Tab-separated table of N, CA and C in Angstrom:
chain	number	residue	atom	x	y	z
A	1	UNK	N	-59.807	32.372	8.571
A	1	UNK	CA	-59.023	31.668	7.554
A	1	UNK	C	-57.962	30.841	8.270
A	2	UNK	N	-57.885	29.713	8.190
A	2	UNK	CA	-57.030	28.707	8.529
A	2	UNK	C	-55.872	28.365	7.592
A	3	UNK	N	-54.499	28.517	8.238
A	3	UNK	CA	-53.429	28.913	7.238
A	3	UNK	C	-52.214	27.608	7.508
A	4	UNK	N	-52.102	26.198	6.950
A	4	UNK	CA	-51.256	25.308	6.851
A	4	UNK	C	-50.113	25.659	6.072
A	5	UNK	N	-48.509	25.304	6.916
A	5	UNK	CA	-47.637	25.239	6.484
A	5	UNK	C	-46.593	24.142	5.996
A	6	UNK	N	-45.874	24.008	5.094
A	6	UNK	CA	-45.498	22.819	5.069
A	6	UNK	C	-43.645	23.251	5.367
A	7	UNK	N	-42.925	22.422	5.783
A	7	UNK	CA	-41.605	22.927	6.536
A	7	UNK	C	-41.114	23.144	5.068
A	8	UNK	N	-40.367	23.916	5.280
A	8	UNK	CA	-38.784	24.759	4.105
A	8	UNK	C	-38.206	23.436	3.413
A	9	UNK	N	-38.535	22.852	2.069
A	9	UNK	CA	-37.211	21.946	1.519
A	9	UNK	C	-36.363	22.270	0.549
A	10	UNK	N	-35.033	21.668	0.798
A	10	UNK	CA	-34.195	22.357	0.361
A	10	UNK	C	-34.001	21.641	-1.240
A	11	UNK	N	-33.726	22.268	-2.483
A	11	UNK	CA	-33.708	21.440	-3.587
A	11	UNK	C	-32.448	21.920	-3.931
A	12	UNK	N	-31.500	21.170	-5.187
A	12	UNK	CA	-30.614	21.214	-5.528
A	12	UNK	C	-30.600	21.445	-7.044
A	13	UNK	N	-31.632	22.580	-7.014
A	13	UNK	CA	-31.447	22.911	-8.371
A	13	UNK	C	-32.320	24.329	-8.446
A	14	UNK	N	-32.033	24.896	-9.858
A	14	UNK	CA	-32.173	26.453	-9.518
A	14	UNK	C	-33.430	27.066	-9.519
A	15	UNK	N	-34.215	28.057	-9.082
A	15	UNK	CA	-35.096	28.418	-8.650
A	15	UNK	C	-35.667	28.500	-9.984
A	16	UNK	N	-35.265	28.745	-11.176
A	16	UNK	CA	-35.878	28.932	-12.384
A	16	UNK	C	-36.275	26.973	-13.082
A	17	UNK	N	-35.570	26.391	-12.641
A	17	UNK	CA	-35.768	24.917	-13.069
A	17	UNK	C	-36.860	24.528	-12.145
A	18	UNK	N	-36.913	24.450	-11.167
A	18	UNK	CA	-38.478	24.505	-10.394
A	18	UNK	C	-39.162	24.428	-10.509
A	19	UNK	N	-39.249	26.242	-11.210
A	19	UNK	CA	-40.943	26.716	-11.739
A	19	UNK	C	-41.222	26.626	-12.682
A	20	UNK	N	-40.430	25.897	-13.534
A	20	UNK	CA	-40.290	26.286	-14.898
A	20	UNK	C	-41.130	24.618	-14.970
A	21	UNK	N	-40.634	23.558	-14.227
A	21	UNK	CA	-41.092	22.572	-13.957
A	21	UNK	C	-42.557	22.429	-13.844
A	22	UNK	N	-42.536	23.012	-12.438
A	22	UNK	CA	-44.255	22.908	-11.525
A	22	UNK	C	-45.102	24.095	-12.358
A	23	UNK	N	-44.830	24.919	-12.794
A	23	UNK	CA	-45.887	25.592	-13.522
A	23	UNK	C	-46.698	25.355	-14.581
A	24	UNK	N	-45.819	24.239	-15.389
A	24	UNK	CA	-46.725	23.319	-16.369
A	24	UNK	C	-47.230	22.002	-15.862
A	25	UNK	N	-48.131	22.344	-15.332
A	25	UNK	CA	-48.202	20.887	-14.991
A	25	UNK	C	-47.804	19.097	-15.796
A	26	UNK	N	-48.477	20.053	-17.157
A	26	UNK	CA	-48.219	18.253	-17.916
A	26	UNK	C	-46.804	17.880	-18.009
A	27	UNK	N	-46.174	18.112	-17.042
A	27	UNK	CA	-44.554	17.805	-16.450
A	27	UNK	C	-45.030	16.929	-15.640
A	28	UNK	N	-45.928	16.515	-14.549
A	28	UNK	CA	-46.377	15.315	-13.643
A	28	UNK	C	-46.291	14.250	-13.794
A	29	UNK	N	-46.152	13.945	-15.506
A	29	UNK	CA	-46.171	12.723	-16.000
A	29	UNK	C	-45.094	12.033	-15.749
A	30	UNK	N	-44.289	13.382	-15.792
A	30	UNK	CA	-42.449	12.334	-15.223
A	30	UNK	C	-42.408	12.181	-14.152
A	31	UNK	N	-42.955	12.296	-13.173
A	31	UNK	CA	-43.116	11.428	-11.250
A	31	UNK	C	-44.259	11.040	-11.590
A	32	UNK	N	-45.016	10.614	-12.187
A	32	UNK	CA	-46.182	9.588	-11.725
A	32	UNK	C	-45.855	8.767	-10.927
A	33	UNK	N	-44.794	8.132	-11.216
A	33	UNK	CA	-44.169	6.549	-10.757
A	33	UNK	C	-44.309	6.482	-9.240
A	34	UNK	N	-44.243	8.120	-8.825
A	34	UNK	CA	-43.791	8.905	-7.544
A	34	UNK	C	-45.222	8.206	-6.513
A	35	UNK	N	-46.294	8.872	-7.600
A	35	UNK	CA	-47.599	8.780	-6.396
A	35	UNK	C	-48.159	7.457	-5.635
A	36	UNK	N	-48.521	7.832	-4.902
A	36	UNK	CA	-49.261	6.727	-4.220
A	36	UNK	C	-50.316	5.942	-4.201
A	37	UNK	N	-50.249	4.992	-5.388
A	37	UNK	CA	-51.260	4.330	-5.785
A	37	UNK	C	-52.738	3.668	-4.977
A	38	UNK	N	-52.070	3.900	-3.908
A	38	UNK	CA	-52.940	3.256	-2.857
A	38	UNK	C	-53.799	4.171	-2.052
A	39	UNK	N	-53.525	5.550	-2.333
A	39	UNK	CA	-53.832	6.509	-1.899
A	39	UNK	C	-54.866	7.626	-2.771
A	40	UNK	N	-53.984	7.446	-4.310
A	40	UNK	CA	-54.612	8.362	-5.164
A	40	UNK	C	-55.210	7.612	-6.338
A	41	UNK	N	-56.168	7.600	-6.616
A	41	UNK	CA	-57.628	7.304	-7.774
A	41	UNK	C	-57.342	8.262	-8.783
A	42	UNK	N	-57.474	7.523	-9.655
A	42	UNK	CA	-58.204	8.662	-11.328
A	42	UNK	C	-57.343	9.679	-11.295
A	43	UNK	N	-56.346	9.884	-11.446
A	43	UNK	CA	-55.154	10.927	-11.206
A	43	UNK	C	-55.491	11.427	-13.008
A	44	UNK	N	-55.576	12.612	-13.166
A	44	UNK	CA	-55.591	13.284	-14.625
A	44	UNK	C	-54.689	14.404	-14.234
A	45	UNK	N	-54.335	15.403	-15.825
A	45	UNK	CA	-53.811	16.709	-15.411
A	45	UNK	C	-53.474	17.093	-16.783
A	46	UNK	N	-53.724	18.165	-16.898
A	46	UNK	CA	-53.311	18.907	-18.348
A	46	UNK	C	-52.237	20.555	-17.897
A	47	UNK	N	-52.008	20.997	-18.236
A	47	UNK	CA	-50.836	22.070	-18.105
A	47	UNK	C	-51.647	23.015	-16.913
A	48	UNK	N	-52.760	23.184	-16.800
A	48	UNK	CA	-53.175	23.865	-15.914
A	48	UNK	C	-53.894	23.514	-14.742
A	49	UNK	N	-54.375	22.266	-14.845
A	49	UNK	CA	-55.421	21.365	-13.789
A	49	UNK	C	-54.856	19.953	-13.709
A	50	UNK	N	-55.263	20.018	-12.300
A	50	UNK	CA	-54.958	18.507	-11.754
A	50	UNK	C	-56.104	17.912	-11.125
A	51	UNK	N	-56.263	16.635	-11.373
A	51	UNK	CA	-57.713	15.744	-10.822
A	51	UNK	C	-57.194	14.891	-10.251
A	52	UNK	N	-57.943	14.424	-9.185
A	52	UNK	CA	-57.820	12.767	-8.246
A	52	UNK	C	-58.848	12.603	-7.371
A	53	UNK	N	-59.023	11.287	-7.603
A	53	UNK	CA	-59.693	10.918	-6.238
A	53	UNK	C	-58.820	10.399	-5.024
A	54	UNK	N	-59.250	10.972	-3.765
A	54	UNK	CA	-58.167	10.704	-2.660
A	54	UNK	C	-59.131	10.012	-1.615
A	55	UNK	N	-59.544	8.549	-1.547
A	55	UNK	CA	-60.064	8.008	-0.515
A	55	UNK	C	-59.298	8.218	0.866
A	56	UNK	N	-60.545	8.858	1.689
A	56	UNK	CA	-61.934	8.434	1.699
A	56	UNK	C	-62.117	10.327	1.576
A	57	UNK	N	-61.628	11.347	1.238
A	57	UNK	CA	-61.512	12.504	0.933
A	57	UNK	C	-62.986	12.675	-0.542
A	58	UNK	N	-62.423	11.929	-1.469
A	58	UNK	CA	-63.427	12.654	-2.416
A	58	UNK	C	-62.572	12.961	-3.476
A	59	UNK	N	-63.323	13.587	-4.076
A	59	UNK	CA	-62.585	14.209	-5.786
A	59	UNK	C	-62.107	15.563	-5.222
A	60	UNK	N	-60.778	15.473	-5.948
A	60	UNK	CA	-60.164	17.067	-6.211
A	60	UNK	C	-60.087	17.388	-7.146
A	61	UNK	N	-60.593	18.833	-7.435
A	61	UNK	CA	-59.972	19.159	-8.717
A	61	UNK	C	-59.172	20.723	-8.369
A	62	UNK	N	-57.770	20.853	-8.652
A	62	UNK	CA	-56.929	22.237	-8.403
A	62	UNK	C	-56.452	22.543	-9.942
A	63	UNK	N	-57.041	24.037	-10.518
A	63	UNK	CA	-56.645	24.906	-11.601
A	63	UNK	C	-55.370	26.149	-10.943
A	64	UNK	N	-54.058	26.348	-11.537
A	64	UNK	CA	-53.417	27.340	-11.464
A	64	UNK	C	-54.106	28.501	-11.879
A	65	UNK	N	-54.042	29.318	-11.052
A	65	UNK	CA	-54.616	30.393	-11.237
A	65	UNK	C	-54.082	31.866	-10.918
A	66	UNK	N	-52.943	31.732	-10.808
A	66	UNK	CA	-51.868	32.579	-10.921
A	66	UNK	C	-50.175	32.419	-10.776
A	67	UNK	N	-49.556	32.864	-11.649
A	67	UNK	CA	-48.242	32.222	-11.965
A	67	UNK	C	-47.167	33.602	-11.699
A	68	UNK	N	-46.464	33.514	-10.910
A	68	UNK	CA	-45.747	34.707	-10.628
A	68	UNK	C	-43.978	34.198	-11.271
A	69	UNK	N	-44.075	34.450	-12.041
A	69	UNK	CA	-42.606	33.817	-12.724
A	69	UNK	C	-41.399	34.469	-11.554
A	70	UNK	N	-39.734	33.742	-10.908
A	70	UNK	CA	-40.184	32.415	-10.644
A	70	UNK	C	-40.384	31.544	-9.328
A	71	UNK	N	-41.102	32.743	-8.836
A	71	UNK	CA	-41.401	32.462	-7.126
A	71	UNK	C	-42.330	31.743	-7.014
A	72	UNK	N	-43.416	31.410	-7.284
A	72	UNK	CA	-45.034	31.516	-6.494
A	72	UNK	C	-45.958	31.033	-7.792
A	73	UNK	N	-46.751	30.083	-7.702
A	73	UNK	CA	-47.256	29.241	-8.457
A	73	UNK	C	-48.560	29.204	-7.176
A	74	UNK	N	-50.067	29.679	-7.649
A	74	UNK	CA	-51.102	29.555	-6.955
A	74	UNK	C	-52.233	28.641	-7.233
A	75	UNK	N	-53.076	27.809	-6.783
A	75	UNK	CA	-53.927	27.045	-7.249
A	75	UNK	C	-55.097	27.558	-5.872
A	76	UNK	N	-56.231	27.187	-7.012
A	76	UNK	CA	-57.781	27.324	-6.394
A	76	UNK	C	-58.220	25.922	-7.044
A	77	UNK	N	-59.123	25.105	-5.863
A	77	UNK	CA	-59.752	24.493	-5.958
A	77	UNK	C	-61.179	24.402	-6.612
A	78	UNK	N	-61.424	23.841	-7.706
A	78	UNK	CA	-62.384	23.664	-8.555
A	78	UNK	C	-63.260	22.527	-8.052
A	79	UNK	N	-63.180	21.677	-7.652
A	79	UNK	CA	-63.954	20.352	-7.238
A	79	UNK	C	-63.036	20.222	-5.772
A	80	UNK	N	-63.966	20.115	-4.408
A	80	UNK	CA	-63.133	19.625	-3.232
A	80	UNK	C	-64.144	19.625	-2.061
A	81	UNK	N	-64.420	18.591	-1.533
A	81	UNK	CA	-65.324	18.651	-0.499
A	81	UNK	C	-64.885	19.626	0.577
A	82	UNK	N	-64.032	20.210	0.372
A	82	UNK	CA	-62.905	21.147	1.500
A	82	UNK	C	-62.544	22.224	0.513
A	83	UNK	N	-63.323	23.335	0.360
A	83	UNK	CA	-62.048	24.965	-0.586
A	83	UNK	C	-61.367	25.021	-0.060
A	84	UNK	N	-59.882	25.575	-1.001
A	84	UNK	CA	-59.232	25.880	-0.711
A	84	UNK	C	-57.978	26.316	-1.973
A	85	UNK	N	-56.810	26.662	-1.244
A	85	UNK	CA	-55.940	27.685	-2.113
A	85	UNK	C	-54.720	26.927	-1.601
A	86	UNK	N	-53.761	26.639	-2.918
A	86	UNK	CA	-52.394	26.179	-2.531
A	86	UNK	C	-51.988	27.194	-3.118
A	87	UNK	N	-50.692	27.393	-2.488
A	87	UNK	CA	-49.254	28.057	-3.160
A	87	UNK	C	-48.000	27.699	-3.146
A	88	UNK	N	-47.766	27.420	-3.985
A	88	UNK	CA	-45.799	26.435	-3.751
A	88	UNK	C	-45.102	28.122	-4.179
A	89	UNK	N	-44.383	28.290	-2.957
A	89	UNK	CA	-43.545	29.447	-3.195
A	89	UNK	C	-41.652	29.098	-3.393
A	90	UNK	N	-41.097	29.183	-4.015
A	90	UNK	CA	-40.061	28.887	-5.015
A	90	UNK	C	-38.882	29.990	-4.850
A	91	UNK	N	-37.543	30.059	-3.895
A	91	UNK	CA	-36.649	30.999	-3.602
A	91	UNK	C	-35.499	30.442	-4.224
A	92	UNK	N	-34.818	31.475	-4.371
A	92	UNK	CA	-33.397	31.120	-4.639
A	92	UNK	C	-32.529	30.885	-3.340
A	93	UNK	N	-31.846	30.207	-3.682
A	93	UNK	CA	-30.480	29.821	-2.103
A	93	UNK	C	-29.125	30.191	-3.017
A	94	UNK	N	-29.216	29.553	-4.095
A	94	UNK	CA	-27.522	29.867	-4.637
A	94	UNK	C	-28.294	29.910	-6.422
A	95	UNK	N	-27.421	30.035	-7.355
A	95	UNK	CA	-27.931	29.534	-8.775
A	95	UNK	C	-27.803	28.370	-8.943
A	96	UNK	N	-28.008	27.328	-8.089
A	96	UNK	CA	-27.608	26.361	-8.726
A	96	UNK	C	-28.880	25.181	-7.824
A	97	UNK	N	-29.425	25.866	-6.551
A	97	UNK	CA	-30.291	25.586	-5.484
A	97	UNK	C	-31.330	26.256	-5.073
A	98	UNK	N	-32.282	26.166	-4.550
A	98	UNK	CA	-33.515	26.747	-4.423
A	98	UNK	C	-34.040	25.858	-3.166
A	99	UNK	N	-35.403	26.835	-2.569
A	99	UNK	CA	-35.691	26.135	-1.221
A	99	UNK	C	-37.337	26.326	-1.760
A	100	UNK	N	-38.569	25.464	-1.328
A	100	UNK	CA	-39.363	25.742	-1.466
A	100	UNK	C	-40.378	25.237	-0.076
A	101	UNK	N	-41.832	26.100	-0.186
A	101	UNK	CA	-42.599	25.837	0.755
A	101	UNK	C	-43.889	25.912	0.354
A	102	UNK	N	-44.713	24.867	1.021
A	102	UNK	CA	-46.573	24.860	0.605
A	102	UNK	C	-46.770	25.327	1.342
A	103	UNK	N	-48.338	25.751	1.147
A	103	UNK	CA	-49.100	26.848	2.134
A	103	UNK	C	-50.215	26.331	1.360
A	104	UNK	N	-51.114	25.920	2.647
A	104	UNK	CA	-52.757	25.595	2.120
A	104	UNK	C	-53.886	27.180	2.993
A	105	UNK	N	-54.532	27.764	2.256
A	105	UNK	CA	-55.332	28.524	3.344
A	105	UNK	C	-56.660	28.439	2.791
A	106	UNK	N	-57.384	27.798	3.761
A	106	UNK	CA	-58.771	27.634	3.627
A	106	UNK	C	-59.850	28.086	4.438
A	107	UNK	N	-61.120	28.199	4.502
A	107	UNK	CA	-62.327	28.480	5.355
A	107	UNK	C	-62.482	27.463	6.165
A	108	UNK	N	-62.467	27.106	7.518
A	108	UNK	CA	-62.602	26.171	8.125
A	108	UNK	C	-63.677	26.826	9.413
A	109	UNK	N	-64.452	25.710	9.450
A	109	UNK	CA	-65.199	26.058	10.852
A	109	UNK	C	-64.454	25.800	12.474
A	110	UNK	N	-64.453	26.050	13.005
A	110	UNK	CA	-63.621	24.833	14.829
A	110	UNK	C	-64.010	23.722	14.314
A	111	UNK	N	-64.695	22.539	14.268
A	111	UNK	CA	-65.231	21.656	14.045
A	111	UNK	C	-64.453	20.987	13.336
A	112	UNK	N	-64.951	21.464	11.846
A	112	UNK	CA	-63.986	20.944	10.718
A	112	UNK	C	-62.631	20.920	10.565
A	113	UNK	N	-61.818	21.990	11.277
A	113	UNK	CA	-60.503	22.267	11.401
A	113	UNK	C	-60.317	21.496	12.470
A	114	UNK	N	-60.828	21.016	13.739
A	114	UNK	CA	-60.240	19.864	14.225
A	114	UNK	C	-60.274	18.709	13.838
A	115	UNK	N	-60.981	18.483	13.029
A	115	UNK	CA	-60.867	16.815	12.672
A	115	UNK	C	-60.225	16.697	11.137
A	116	UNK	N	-59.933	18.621	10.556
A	116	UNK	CA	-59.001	17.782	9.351
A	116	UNK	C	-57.568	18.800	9.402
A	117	UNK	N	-57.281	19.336	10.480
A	117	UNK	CA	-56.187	20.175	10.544
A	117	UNK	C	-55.083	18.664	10.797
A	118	UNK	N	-54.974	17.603	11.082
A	118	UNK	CA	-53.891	16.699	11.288
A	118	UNK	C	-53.701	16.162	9.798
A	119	UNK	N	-54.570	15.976	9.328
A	119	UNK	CA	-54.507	15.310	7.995
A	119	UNK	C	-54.028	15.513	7.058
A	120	UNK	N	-54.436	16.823	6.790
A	120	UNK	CA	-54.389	18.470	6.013
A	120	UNK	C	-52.394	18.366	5.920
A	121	UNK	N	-51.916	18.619	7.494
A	121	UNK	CA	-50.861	19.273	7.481
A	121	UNK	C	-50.423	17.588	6.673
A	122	UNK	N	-50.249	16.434	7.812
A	122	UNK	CA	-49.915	15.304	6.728
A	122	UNK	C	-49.526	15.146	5.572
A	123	UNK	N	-50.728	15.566	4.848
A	123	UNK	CA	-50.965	15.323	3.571
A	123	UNK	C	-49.887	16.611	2.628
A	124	UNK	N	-49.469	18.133	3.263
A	124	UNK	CA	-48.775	18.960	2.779
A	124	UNK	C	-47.667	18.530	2.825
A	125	UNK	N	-46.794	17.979	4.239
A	125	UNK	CA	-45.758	17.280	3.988
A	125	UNK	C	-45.474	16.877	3.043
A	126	UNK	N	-46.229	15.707	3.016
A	126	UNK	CA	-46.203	14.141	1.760
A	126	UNK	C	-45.810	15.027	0.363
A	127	UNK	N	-47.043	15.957	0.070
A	127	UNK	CA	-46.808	16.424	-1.152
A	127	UNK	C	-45.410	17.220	-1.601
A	128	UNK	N	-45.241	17.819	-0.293
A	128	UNK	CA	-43.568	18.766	-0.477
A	128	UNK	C	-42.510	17.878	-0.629
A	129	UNK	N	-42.513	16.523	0.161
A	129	UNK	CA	-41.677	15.767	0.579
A	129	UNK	C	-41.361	15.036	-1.327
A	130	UNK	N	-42.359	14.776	-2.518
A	130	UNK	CA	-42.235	14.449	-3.325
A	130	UNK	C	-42.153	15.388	-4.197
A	131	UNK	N	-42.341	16.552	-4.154
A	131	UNK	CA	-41.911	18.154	-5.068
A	131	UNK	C	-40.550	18.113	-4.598
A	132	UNK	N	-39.659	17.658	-3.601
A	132	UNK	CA	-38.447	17.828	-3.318
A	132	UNK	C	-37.580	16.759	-3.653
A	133	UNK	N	-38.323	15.724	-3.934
A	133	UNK	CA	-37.582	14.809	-4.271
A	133	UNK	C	-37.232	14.323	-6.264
A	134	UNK	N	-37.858	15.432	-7.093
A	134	UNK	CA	-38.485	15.301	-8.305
A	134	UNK	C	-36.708	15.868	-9.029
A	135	UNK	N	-36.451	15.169	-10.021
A	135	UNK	CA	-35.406	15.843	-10.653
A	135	UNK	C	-35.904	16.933	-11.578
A	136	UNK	N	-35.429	18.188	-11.624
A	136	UNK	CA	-35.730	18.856	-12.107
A	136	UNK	C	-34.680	19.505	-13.209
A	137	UNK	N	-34.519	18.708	-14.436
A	137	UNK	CA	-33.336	19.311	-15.201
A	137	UNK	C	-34.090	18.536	-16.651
């Protein structure tokens, strides 16, 4: 099992506004503006699933599939030329701040994990880097 991390970001708002956020998804609609048009295709999402096409990647499709109120928000991949499992894990720092971190862990062969372990981590950044930047109130 091949286990991607994405670095610690720090948010300025409380660990319950977060999750309370990212656990419904059909909250996405308020950063759309966020994504990267040039990057992401056919973007859908209803409270529990999210869809896109990510050239030259392919279709994703990620269902929540376990909700740990208000730490830890888990997704399994439903559609992905690549399985795999996210988890945005969600701490408190103060009541008023919270720190969060991605974690991708997937089945990878040597092979496959060298030619998509750079991308992979990339791409976790990017996504944390805009979960941290999202107002959450």
């Amino acid at each position: 099992m091949s286990k991607f991390e994405s670095s610690i970001r720090q948010i300025p708002y409380s660990q319950q506004a977060v999750y309370a956020m990212l656990s419904d998804l059909s909250n996405i609609e308020r950063v759309r503006d966020r994504m990267p048009d040039d990057r992401i295709k056919d973007f859908s999402f209803d409270s529990d699933t999210i869809a896109m096409s990510v050239p030259p990647v392919g279709e994703l499709r990620l269902r929540i599939v376990e909700r740990e109120e208000p730490k830890c928000i888990k997704f399994e991949t439903e559609q992905s030329p690549l399985p795999f499992n996210l988890w945005i894990q969600v701490l408190p720092v103060t009541e008023a701040s919270s720190k969060m971190k991605l974690t991708i862990k997937a089945e990878l062969n040597p092979l496959i994990k060298g030619m998509v372990a750079k991308p992979l981590q990339e791409g976790l950044e990017k996504i944390a880097d805009v979960l941290a930047a999202i107002r959450y109130e």
